[in-house]
mmCIF file of C-alpha atoms in Angstrom:
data_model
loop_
_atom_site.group_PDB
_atom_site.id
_atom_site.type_symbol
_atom_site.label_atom_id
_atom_site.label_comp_id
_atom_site.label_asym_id
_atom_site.label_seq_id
_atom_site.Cartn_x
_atom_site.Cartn_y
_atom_site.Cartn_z
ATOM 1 C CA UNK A 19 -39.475 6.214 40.374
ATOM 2 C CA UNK A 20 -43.292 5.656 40.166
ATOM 3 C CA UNK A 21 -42.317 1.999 41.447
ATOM 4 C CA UNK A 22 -39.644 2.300 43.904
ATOM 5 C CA UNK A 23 -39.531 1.055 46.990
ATOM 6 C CA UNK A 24 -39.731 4.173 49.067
ATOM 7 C CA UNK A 25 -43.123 5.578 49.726
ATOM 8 C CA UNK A 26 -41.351 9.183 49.609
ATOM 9 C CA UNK A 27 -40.114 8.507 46.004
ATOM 10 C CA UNK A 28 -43.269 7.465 45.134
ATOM 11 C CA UNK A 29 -45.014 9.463 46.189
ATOM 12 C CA UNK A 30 -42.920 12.840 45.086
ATOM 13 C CA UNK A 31 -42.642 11.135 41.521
ATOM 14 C CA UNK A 32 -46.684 11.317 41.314
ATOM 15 C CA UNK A 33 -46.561 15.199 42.464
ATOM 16 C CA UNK A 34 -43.272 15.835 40.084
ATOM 17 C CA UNK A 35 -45.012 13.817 37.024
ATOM 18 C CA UNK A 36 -48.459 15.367 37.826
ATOM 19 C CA UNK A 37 -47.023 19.309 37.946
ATOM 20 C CA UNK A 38 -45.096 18.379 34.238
ATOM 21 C CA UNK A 39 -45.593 20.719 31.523
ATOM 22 C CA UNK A 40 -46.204 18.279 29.298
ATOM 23 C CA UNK A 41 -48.736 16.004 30.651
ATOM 24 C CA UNK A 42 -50.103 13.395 28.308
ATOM 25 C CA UNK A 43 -52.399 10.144 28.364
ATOM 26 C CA UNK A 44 -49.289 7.963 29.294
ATOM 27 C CA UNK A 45 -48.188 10.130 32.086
ATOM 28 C CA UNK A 46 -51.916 9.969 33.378
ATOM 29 C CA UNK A 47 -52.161 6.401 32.702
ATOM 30 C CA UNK A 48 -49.218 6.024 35.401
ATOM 31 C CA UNK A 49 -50.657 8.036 37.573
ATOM 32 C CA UNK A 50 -53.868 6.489 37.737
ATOM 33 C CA UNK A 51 -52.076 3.360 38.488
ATOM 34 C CA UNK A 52 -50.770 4.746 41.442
ATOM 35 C CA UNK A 53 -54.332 5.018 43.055
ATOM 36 C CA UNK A 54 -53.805 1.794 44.075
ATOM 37 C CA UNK A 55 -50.422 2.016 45.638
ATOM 38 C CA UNK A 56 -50.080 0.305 49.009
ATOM 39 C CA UNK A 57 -49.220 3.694 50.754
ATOM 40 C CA UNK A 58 -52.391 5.971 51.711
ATOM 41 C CA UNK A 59 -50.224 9.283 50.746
ATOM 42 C CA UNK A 60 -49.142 7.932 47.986
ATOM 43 C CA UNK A 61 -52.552 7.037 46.573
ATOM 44 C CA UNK A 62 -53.757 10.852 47.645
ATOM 45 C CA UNK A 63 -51.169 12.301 45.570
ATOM 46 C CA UNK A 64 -52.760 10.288 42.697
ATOM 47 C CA UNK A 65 -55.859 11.161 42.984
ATOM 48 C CA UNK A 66 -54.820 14.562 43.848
ATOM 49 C CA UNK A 67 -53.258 14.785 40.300
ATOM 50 C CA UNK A 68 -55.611 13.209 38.448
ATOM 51 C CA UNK A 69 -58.659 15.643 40.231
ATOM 52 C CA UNK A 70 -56.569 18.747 38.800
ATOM 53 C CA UNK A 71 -55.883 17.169 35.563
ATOM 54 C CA UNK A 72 -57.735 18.313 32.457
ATOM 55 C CA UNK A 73 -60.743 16.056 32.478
ATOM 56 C CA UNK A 74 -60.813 15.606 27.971
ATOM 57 C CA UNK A 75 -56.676 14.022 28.709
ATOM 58 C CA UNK A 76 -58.484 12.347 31.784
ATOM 59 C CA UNK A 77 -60.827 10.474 29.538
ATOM 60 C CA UNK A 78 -58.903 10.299 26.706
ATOM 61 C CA UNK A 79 -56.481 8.399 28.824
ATOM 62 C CA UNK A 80 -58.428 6.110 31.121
ATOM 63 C CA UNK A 81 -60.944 3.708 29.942
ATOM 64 C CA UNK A 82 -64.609 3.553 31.841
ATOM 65 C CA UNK A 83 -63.434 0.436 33.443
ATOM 66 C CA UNK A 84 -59.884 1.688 35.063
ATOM 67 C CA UNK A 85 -62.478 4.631 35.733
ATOM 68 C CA UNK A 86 -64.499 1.978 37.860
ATOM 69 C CA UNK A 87 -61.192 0.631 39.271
ATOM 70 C CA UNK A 88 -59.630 4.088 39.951
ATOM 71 C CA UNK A 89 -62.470 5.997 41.946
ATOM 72 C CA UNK A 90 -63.318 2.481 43.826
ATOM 73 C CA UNK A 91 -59.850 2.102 45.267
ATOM 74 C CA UNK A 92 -60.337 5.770 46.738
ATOM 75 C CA UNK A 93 -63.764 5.287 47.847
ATOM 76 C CA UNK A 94 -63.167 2.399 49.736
ATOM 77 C CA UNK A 95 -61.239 4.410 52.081
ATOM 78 C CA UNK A 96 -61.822 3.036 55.372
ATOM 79 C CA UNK A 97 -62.761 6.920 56.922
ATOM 80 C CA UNK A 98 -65.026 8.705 54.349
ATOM 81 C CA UNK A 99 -64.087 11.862 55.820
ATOM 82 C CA UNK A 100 -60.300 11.472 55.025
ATOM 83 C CA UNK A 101 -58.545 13.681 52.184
ATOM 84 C CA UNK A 102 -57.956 10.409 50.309
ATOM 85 C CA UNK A 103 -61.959 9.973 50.179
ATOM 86 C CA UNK A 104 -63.022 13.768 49.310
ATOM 87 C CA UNK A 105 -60.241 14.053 46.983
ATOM 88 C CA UNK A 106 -61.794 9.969 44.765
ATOM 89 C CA UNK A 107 -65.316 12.137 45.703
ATOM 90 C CA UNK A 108 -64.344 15.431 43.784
ATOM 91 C CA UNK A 109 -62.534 13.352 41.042
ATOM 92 C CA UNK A 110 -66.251 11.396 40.718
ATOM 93 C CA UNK A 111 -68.351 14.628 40.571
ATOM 94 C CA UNK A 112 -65.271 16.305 38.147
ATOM 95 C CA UNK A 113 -65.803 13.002 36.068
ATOM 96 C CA UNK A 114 -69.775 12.737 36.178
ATOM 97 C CA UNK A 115 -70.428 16.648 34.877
ATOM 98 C CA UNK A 116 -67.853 16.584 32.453
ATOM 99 C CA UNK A 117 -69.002 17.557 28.645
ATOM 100 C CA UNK A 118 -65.945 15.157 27.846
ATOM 101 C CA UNK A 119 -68.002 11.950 27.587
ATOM 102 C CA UNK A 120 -69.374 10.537 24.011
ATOM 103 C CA UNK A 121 -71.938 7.430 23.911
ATOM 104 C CA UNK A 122 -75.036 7.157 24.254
ATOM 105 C CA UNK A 123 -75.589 5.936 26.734
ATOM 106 C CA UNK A 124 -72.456 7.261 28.284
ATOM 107 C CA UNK A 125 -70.173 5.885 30.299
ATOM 108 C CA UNK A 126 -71.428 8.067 32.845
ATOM 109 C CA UNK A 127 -74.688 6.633 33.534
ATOM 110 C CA UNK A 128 -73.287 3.192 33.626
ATOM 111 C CA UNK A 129 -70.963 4.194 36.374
ATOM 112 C CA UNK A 130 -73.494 6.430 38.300
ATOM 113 C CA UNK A 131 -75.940 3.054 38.225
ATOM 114 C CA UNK A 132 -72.725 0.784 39.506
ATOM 115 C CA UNK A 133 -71.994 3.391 42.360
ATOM 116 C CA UNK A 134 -75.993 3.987 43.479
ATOM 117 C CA UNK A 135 -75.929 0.349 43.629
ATOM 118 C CA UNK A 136 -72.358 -0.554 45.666
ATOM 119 C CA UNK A 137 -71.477 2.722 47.450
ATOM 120 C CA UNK A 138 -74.127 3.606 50.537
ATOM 121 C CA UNK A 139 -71.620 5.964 51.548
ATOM 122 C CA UNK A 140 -71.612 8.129 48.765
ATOM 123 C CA UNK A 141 -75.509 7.559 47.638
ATOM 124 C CA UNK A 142 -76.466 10.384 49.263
ATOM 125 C CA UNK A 143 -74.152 12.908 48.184
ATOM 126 C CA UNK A 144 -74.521 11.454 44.159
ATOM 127 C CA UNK A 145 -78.479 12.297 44.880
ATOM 128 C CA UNK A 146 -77.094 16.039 45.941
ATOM 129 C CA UNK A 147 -75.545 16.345 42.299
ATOM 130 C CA UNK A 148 -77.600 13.902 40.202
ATOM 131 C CA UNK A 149 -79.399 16.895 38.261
ATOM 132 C CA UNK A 150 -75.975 18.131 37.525
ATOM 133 C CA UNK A 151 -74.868 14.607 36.409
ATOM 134 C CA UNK A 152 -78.120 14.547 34.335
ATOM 135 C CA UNK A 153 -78.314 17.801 32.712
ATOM 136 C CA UNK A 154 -74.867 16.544 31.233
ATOM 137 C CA UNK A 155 -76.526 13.840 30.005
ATOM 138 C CA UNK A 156 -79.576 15.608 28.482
ATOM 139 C CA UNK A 157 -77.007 17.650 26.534
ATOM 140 C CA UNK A 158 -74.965 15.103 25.232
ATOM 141 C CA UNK A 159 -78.128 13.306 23.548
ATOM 142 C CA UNK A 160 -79.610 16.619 22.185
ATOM 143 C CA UNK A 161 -76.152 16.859 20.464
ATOM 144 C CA UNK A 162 -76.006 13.379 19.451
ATOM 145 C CA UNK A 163 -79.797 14.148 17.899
ATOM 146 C CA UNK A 164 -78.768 17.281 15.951
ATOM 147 C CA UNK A 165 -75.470 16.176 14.310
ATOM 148 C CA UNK A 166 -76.868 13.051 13.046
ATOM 149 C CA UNK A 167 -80.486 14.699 12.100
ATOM 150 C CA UNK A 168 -82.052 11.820 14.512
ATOM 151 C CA UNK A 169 -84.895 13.039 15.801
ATOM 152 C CA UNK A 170 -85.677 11.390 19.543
ATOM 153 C CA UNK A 171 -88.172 8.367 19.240
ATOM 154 C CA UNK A 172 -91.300 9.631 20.196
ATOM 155 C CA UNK A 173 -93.403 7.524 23.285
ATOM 156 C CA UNK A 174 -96.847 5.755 22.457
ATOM 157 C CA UNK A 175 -97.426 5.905 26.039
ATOM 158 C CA UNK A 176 -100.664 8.183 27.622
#
């Protein structure tokens, strides 16, 4: 269904797999493959789904780089304003202050740097969050420090 011809199958697959009881990293997987379907509603019923999926399945499913792929192929929405574009927006921020992410440094800083970089049209509202995004990040190293009894590297500098 995910794949049929008709946009209206398509798209009311994505809402029926998306509102399943038993949503798992496969279902998700397909979903997030549907963000870049060549039908506009279909692709905002994707990211629609993925937004109000539970962000730990969310990352447990998608690697950083279909992450990259995923939110670019909304954000590259030709009208910023458009539900397609706030919905890719709300699934960065949802992704970006989520406790879900492990690695130091996280994925999250590598994909914050790639979007500063490429995305003028989102810059400013990442600056509007970024002590959200790093106040996650804080956390995550001062838990990485205390479970493995590292203490942080202390700086020479004056």
């Amino acid at each position: 269904m995910l794949f049929d011809p008709s946009t209206r199958v398509r798209r009311a697959a994505v809402q029926i797999l998306a509102a399943s009881p038993n949503v798992d990293q496969e279902l998700l997987t397909s979903i997030a493959i549907k963000t870049r379907d060549v039908d506009k509603k279909v692709r905002l019923a994707a990211f629609s789904s993925l937004r109000d999926a539970p962000m730990e399945l969310l990352i447990a499913s998608i690697t950083p780089k279909e992450w990259e792929t995923v939110l670019r192929c909304g954000l590259c929405d030709n009208e910023p304003s458009s539900e397609l574009s706030v919905a890719a927006k709300e699934l960065l921020f949802k992704y970006l202050t989520c406790d879900d992410i492990s690695g130091l440094p996280s994925a999250r800083l590598n994909m914050l740097q790639g979007f500063m970089e490429n995305f003028d049209e989102i810059r400013d509202a990442l600056e509007d969050h970024i002590e959200d995004i790093f106040e996650k990040e804080v956390a995550q190293q001062e838990l990485a420090w205390a479970t493995d009894d590292m203490e942080p590297e202390e700086s020479t500098d004056l």
